[in-house]
Amino acid sequence: MKSCILDGNLIWDKEMLHQELREALGFPAWYGGNLDALYDCLTDLQEETVICLAHEEELEERLGGYVRMLKRALTEAAAKNPLVRWEDCERI
């Protein structure tokens, strides 16, 4: 199983967010570091994958409305690919 914890205390910008996703989930070199590319990669995954969003309020302070769009992309990808799920994670 692949997993990625997106910790709002440790992510400062969109580039860092996508870098964390790329590294944790082993996305291919063509990963474009944007929400469309994220959706494409998540819907192509063939392995159970969990993405955990921690300290969301802090992430929203830095990225604003992008966090809402991120959550929408994660929700839509999880609806299309049953191997992908995401959750709020405040246990960190």
Short mmCIF file of N, CA, C and O in Angstrom, two decimals:
data_model
loop_
_atom_site.label_atom_id
_atom_site.label_comp_id
_atom_site.label_asym_id
_atom_site.label_seq_id
_atom_site.Cartn_x
_atom_site.Cartn_y
_atom_site.Cartn_z
N MET A 1 0.84 -1.19 0.00
CA MET A 1 0.00 0.00 0.00
C MET A 1 0.88 1.24 0.00
O MET A 1 1.86 1.32 0.72
N LYS A 2 0.50 2.20 -0.81
CA LYS A 2 1.18 3.49 -0.84
C LYS A 2 0.44 4.44 0.10
O LYS A 2 -0.78 4.34 0.25
N SER A 3 1.19 5.35 0.71
CA SER A 3 0.54 6.35 1.55
C SER A 3 1.32 7.66 1.50
O SER A 3 2.52 7.68 1.22
N CYS A 4 0.60 8.72 1.77
CA CYS A 4 1.20 10.05 1.77
C CYS A 4 0.49 10.88 2.83
O CYS A 4 -0.75 10.95 2.85
N ILE A 5 1.26 11.47 3.72
CA ILE A 5 0.71 12.39 4.71
C ILE A 5 1.09 13.80 4.28
O ILE A 5 2.26 14.14 4.20
N LEU A 6 0.09 14.58 3.97
CA LEU A 6 0.30 15.99 3.63
C LEU A 6 0.09 16.79 4.90
O LEU A 6 -1.03 16.98 5.36
N ASP A 7 1.18 17.23 5.50
CA ASP A 7 1.15 17.93 6.77
C ASP A 7 1.21 19.43 6.53
O ASP A 7 2.22 19.96 6.07
N GLY A 8 0.10 20.10 6.80
CA GLY A 8 0.01 21.54 6.59
C GLY A 8 1.04 22.35 7.34
O GLY A 8 1.32 23.49 6.97
N ASN A 9 1.63 21.79 8.39
CA ASN A 9 2.68 22.50 9.12
C ASN A 9 4.02 22.47 8.38
O ASN A 9 4.92 23.23 8.72
N LEU A 10 4.14 21.58 7.40
CA LEU A 10 5.42 21.39 6.72
C LEU A 10 5.41 21.76 5.24
O LEU A 10 6.44 21.68 4.58
N ILE A 11 4.25 22.15 4.73
CA ILE A 11 4.12 22.48 3.31
C ILE A 11 3.91 23.98 3.19
O ILE A 11 2.97 24.53 3.75
N TRP A 12 4.79 24.64 2.42
CA TRP A 12 4.78 26.09 2.35
C TRP A 12 4.15 26.64 1.08
O TRP A 12 3.72 27.79 1.05
N ASP A 13 4.12 25.84 -0.01
CA ASP A 13 3.57 26.33 -1.27
C ASP A 13 3.10 25.16 -2.13
O ASP A 13 3.28 24.00 -1.76
N LYS A 14 2.50 25.47 -3.27
CA LYS A 14 1.97 24.43 -4.16
C LYS A 14 3.06 23.50 -4.66
O LYS A 14 2.86 22.29 -4.78
N GLU A 15 4.21 24.07 -4.98
CA GLU A 15 5.31 23.26 -5.50
C GLU A 15 5.74 22.22 -4.47
O GLU A 15 5.98 21.05 -4.80
N MET A 16 5.82 22.63 -3.23
CA MET A 16 6.20 21.71 -2.16
C MET A 16 5.13 20.63 -1.96
O MET A 16 5.45 19.47 -1.73
N LEU A 17 3.87 21.01 -2.06
CA LEU A 17 2.77 20.06 -1.96
C LEU A 17 2.90 18.98 -3.02
O LEU A 17 2.86 17.78 -2.73
N HIS A 18 3.11 19.40 -4.25
CA HIS A 18 3.19 18.43 -5.35
C HIS A 18 4.48 17.62 -5.30
O HIS A 18 4.48 16.45 -5.67
N GLN A 19 5.54 18.21 -4.80
CA GLN A 19 6.78 17.45 -4.63
C GLN A 19 6.58 16.33 -3.61
O GLN A 19 7.02 15.20 -3.81
N GLU A 20 5.88 16.65 -2.53
CA GLU A 20 5.60 15.64 -1.50
C GLU A 20 4.76 14.50 -2.08
O GLU A 20 5.04 13.32 -1.85
N LEU A 21 3.74 14.84 -2.84
CA LEU A 21 2.91 13.82 -3.48
C LEU A 21 3.73 12.97 -4.45
O LEU A 21 3.63 11.74 -4.46
N ARG A 22 4.53 13.62 -5.27
CA ARG A 22 5.36 12.92 -6.26
C ARG A 22 6.28 11.91 -5.59
O ARG A 22 6.35 10.75 -5.99
N GLU A 23 6.96 12.35 -4.56
CA GLU A 23 7.93 11.48 -3.89
C GLU A 23 7.25 10.36 -3.10
O GLU A 23 7.65 9.20 -3.19
N ALA A 24 6.22 10.70 -2.35
CA ALA A 24 5.58 9.70 -1.49
C ALA A 24 4.84 8.64 -2.28
O ALA A 24 4.80 7.47 -1.88
N LEU A 25 4.26 9.03 -3.42
CA LEU A 25 3.45 8.10 -4.18
C LEU A 25 4.15 7.55 -5.41
O LEU A 25 3.58 6.76 -6.16
N GLY A 26 5.39 7.96 -5.63
CA GLY A 26 6.17 7.42 -6.74
C GLY A 26 5.60 7.77 -8.10
O GLY A 26 5.61 6.93 -9.01
N PHE A 27 5.13 9.00 -8.26
CA PHE A 27 4.58 9.41 -9.54
C PHE A 27 5.68 9.43 -10.60
O PHE A 27 6.85 9.66 -10.30
N PRO A 28 5.29 9.26 -11.86
CA PRO A 28 6.27 9.22 -12.95
C PRO A 28 6.90 10.59 -13.22
O PRO A 28 6.40 11.62 -12.76
N ALA A 29 7.96 10.57 -13.99
CA ALA A 29 8.70 11.80 -14.31
C ALA A 29 7.82 12.84 -15.00
O ALA A 29 8.04 14.03 -14.86
N TRP A 30 6.79 12.39 -15.73
CA TRP A 30 5.94 13.32 -16.47
C TRP A 30 4.93 14.05 -15.57
O TRP A 30 4.22 14.93 -16.04
N TYR A 31 4.88 13.67 -14.27
CA TYR A 31 3.92 14.32 -13.37
C TYR A 31 4.12 15.83 -13.42
O TYR A 31 5.20 16.35 -13.14
N GLY A 32 3.05 16.55 -13.76
CA GLY A 32 3.15 17.98 -14.02
C GLY A 32 3.07 18.89 -12.81
O GLY A 32 3.17 20.09 -12.94
N GLY A 33 2.87 18.34 -11.62
CA GLY A 33 2.84 19.17 -10.43
C GLY A 33 1.65 20.12 -10.40
O GLY A 33 1.77 21.27 -9.98
N ASN A 34 0.49 19.64 -10.85
CA ASN A 34 -0.74 20.43 -10.79
C ASN A 34 -1.90 19.48 -10.51
O ASN A 34 -1.72 18.26 -10.48
N LEU A 35 -3.07 20.02 -10.30
CA LEU A 35 -4.20 19.19 -9.89
C LEU A 35 -4.70 18.27 -11.00
O LEU A 35 -5.16 17.16 -10.72
N ASP A 36 -4.60 18.69 -12.25
CA ASP A 36 -4.99 17.81 -13.35
C ASP A 36 -4.07 16.61 -13.42
O ASP A 36 -4.52 15.47 -13.59
N ALA A 37 -2.77 16.84 -13.28
CA ALA A 37 -1.80 15.74 -13.31
C ALA A 37 -1.99 14.83 -12.09
O ALA A 37 -1.86 13.61 -12.20
N LEU A 38 -2.32 15.42 -10.95
CA LEU A 38 -2.58 14.63 -9.75
C LEU A 38 -3.75 13.69 -9.99
O LEU A 38 -3.68 12.49 -9.71
N TYR A 39 -4.83 14.22 -10.52
CA TYR A 39 -6.01 13.40 -10.82
C TYR A 39 -5.64 12.27 -11.77
O TYR A 39 -6.00 11.11 -11.55
N ASP A 40 -4.92 12.60 -12.83
CA ASP A 40 -4.51 11.57 -13.80
C ASP A 40 -3.69 10.47 -13.15
O ASP A 40 -3.93 9.28 -13.38
N CYS A 41 -2.72 10.85 -12.33
CA CYS A 41 -1.87 9.85 -11.68
C CYS A 41 -2.66 9.00 -10.69
O CYS A 41 -2.48 7.78 -10.63
N LEU A 42 -3.52 9.63 -9.92
CA LEU A 42 -4.30 8.87 -8.94
C LEU A 42 -5.27 7.91 -9.59
O LEU A 42 -5.48 6.80 -9.10
N THR A 43 -5.87 8.31 -10.68
CA THR A 43 -6.83 7.41 -11.33
C THR A 43 -6.13 6.28 -12.07
O THR A 43 -6.76 5.27 -12.37
N ASP A 44 -4.85 6.42 -12.33
CA ASP A 44 -4.08 5.36 -12.99
C ASP A 44 -3.44 4.38 -12.00
O ASP A 44 -2.95 3.33 -12.43
N LEU A 45 -3.42 4.70 -10.72
CA LEU A 45 -2.76 3.83 -9.74
C LEU A 45 -3.40 2.45 -9.70
O LEU A 45 -4.62 2.31 -9.77
N GLN A 46 -2.55 1.45 -9.56
CA GLN A 46 -3.00 0.06 -9.51
C GLN A 46 -2.74 -0.56 -8.13
O GLN A 46 -2.76 -1.77 -7.98
N GLU A 47 -2.48 0.27 -7.16
CA GLU A 47 -2.17 -0.18 -5.81
C GLU A 47 -2.99 0.63 -4.82
O GLU A 47 -3.22 1.82 -5.02
N GLU A 48 -3.42 -0.02 -3.73
CA GLU A 48 -4.17 0.71 -2.71
C GLU A 48 -3.33 1.89 -2.23
O GLU A 48 -2.15 1.75 -1.92
N THR A 49 -3.97 3.05 -2.17
CA THR A 49 -3.27 4.29 -1.84
C THR A 49 -4.12 5.13 -0.91
O THR A 49 -5.31 5.31 -1.13
N VAL A 50 -3.48 5.65 0.14
CA VAL A 50 -4.16 6.51 1.11
C VAL A 50 -3.40 7.83 1.19
O VAL A 50 -2.18 7.84 1.35
N ILE A 51 -4.14 8.91 1.08
CA ILE A 51 -3.58 10.25 1.26
C ILE A 51 -4.25 10.86 2.47
O ILE A 51 -5.48 10.89 2.57
N CYS A 52 -3.44 11.32 3.40
CA CYS A 52 -3.93 11.86 4.66
C CYS A 52 -3.60 13.36 4.69
O CYS A 52 -2.46 13.75 4.43
N LEU A 53 -4.59 14.15 4.98
CA LEU A 53 -4.43 15.60 5.05
C LEU A 53 -4.46 16.04 6.51
O LEU A 53 -5.50 15.97 7.16
N ALA A 54 -3.30 16.45 7.01
CA ALA A 54 -3.18 16.87 8.41
C ALA A 54 -2.93 18.37 8.50
O ALA A 54 -2.33 18.97 7.61
N HIS A 55 -3.39 18.96 9.56
CA HIS A 55 -3.23 20.40 9.80
C HIS A 55 -3.72 21.21 8.60
O HIS A 55 -3.04 22.07 8.08
N GLU A 56 -4.94 20.90 8.21
CA GLU A 56 -5.55 21.53 7.03
C GLU A 56 -5.65 23.04 7.18
O GLU A 56 -5.44 23.78 6.21
N GLU A 57 -5.96 23.52 8.36
CA GLU A 57 -6.11 24.97 8.56
C GLU A 57 -4.81 25.71 8.26
O GLU A 57 -4.82 26.77 7.63
N GLU A 58 -3.69 25.14 8.67
CA GLU A 58 -2.40 25.76 8.40
C GLU A 58 -2.11 25.75 6.91
O GLU A 58 -1.57 26.72 6.35
N LEU A 59 -2.47 24.65 6.26
CA LEU A 59 -2.26 24.57 4.81
C LEU A 59 -3.12 25.60 4.09
O LEU A 59 -2.65 26.26 3.15
N GLU A 60 -4.35 25.79 4.54
CA GLU A 60 -5.23 26.79 3.93
C GLU A 60 -4.70 28.20 4.13
O GLU A 60 -4.86 29.06 3.25
N GLU A 61 -4.04 28.46 5.25
CA GLU A 61 -3.44 29.78 5.47
C GLU A 61 -2.39 30.08 4.41
O GLU A 61 -2.25 31.23 3.99
N ARG A 62 -1.67 29.06 3.97
CA ARG A 62 -0.59 29.25 3.00
C ARG A 62 -1.08 29.16 1.55
O ARG A 62 -0.58 29.88 0.69
N LEU A 63 -2.04 28.25 1.30
CA LEU A 63 -2.44 27.98 -0.08
C LEU A 63 -3.84 28.48 -0.43
O LEU A 63 -4.26 28.37 -1.58
N GLY A 64 -4.56 28.97 0.55
CA GLY A 64 -5.89 29.53 0.30
C GLY A 64 -6.84 28.53 -0.33
O GLY A 64 -6.90 27.36 0.06
N GLY A 65 -7.57 28.99 -1.34
CA GLY A 65 -8.58 28.19 -2.01
C GLY A 65 -8.03 26.98 -2.74
O GLY A 65 -8.79 26.09 -3.14
N TYR A 66 -6.73 26.90 -2.92
CA TYR A 66 -6.13 25.75 -3.60
C TYR A 66 -6.39 24.47 -2.82
O TYR A 66 -6.53 23.41 -3.42
N VAL A 67 -6.50 24.58 -1.51
CA VAL A 67 -6.77 23.40 -0.68
C VAL A 67 -8.15 22.84 -0.99
O VAL A 67 -8.34 21.63 -1.09
N ARG A 68 -9.12 23.70 -1.20
CA ARG A 68 -10.46 23.26 -1.58
C ARG A 68 -10.43 22.53 -2.92
O ARG A 68 -11.05 21.49 -3.09
N MET A 69 -9.67 23.07 -3.87
CA MET A 69 -9.55 22.42 -5.18
C MET A 69 -8.79 21.09 -5.06
O MET A 69 -9.11 20.12 -5.76
N LEU A 70 -7.80 21.04 -4.18
CA LEU A 70 -7.06 19.80 -3.94
C LEU A 70 -8.00 18.73 -3.42
O LEU A 70 -8.01 17.59 -3.91
N LYS A 71 -8.82 19.09 -2.43
CA LYS A 71 -9.76 18.14 -1.86
C LYS A 71 -10.76 17.66 -2.90
O LYS A 71 -11.13 16.48 -2.91
N ARG A 72 -11.18 18.53 -3.78
CA ARG A 72 -12.10 18.13 -4.85
C ARG A 72 -11.42 17.14 -5.79
O ARG A 72 -12.01 16.13 -6.18
N ALA A 73 -10.16 17.42 -6.16
CA ALA A 73 -9.42 16.50 -7.04
C ALA A 73 -9.24 15.14 -6.37
O ALA A 73 -9.40 14.10 -7.02
N LEU A 74 -8.93 15.13 -5.08
CA LEU A 74 -8.77 13.87 -4.35
C LEU A 74 -10.08 13.11 -4.29
O LEU A 74 -10.11 11.88 -4.48
N THR A 75 -11.17 13.82 -4.02
CA THR A 75 -12.49 13.19 -3.94
C THR A 75 -12.90 12.59 -5.28
O THR A 75 -13.37 11.45 -5.35
N GLU A 76 -12.69 13.33 -6.35
CA GLU A 76 -13.06 12.85 -7.68
C GLU A 76 -12.19 11.67 -8.11
O GLU A 76 -12.69 10.70 -8.70
N ALA A 77 -10.90 11.72 -7.79
CA ALA A 77 -10.01 10.60 -8.14
C ALA A 77 -10.40 9.35 -7.35
O ALA A 77 -10.42 8.24 -7.90
N ALA A 78 -10.74 9.52 -6.08
CA ALA A 78 -11.14 8.38 -5.25
C ALA A 78 -12.46 7.78 -5.74
O ALA A 78 -12.67 6.57 -5.68
N ALA A 79 -13.35 8.62 -6.27
CA ALA A 79 -14.62 8.12 -6.80
C ALA A 79 -14.39 7.29 -8.07
O ALA A 79 -15.10 6.32 -8.32
N LYS A 80 -13.39 7.67 -8.84
CA LYS A 80 -13.11 6.95 -10.08
C LYS A 80 -12.26 5.70 -9.85
O LYS A 80 -12.42 4.70 -10.53
N ASN A 81 -11.33 5.77 -8.90
CA ASN A 81 -10.42 4.65 -8.64
C ASN A 81 -10.66 4.15 -7.22
O ASN A 81 -10.26 4.80 -6.25
N PRO A 82 -11.29 2.99 -7.06
CA PRO A 82 -11.60 2.49 -5.71
C PRO A 82 -10.37 2.12 -4.88
O PRO A 82 -10.49 1.90 -3.68
N LEU A 83 -9.20 2.11 -5.50
CA LEU A 83 -7.97 1.82 -4.75
C LEU A 83 -7.42 3.05 -4.04
O LEU A 83 -6.51 2.95 -3.23
N VAL A 84 -7.98 4.21 -4.34
CA VAL A 84 -7.50 5.48 -3.78
C VAL A 84 -8.51 5.99 -2.77
O VAL A 84 -9.71 6.00 -3.01
N ARG A 85 -8.00 6.43 -1.62
CA ARG A 85 -8.86 7.12 -0.66
C ARG A 85 -8.04 8.23 0.01
O ARG A 85 -6.82 8.17 0.06
N TRP A 86 -8.75 9.22 0.49
CA TRP A 86 -8.10 10.28 1.25
C TRP A 86 -8.94 10.55 2.47
O TRP A 86 -10.13 10.25 2.52
N GLU A 87 -8.29 11.10 3.48
CA GLU A 87 -8.99 11.37 4.74
C GLU A 87 -8.32 12.53 5.45
O GLU A 87 -7.15 12.82 5.25
N ASP A 88 -9.11 13.19 6.27
CA ASP A 88 -8.54 14.18 7.18
C ASP A 88 -7.81 13.41 8.26
O ASP A 88 -8.26 12.38 8.71
N CYS A 89 -6.68 13.92 8.64
CA CYS A 89 -5.83 13.19 9.56
C CYS A 89 -5.26 14.18 10.57
O CYS A 89 -4.30 14.88 10.27
N GLU A 90 -5.82 14.24 11.73
CA GLU A 90 -5.35 15.18 12.75
C GLU A 90 -4.56 14.50 13.86
O GLU A 90 -4.37 15.06 14.93
N ARG A 91 -4.09 13.30 13.60
CA ARG A 91 -3.37 12.58 14.65
C ARG A 91 -1.88 12.93 14.70
O ARG A 91 -1.16 12.45 15.54
N ILE A 92 -1.41 13.74 13.79
CA ILE A 92 0.02 14.09 13.76
C ILE A 92 0.30 15.11 14.85
O ILE A 92 -0.42 16.04 15.03
#
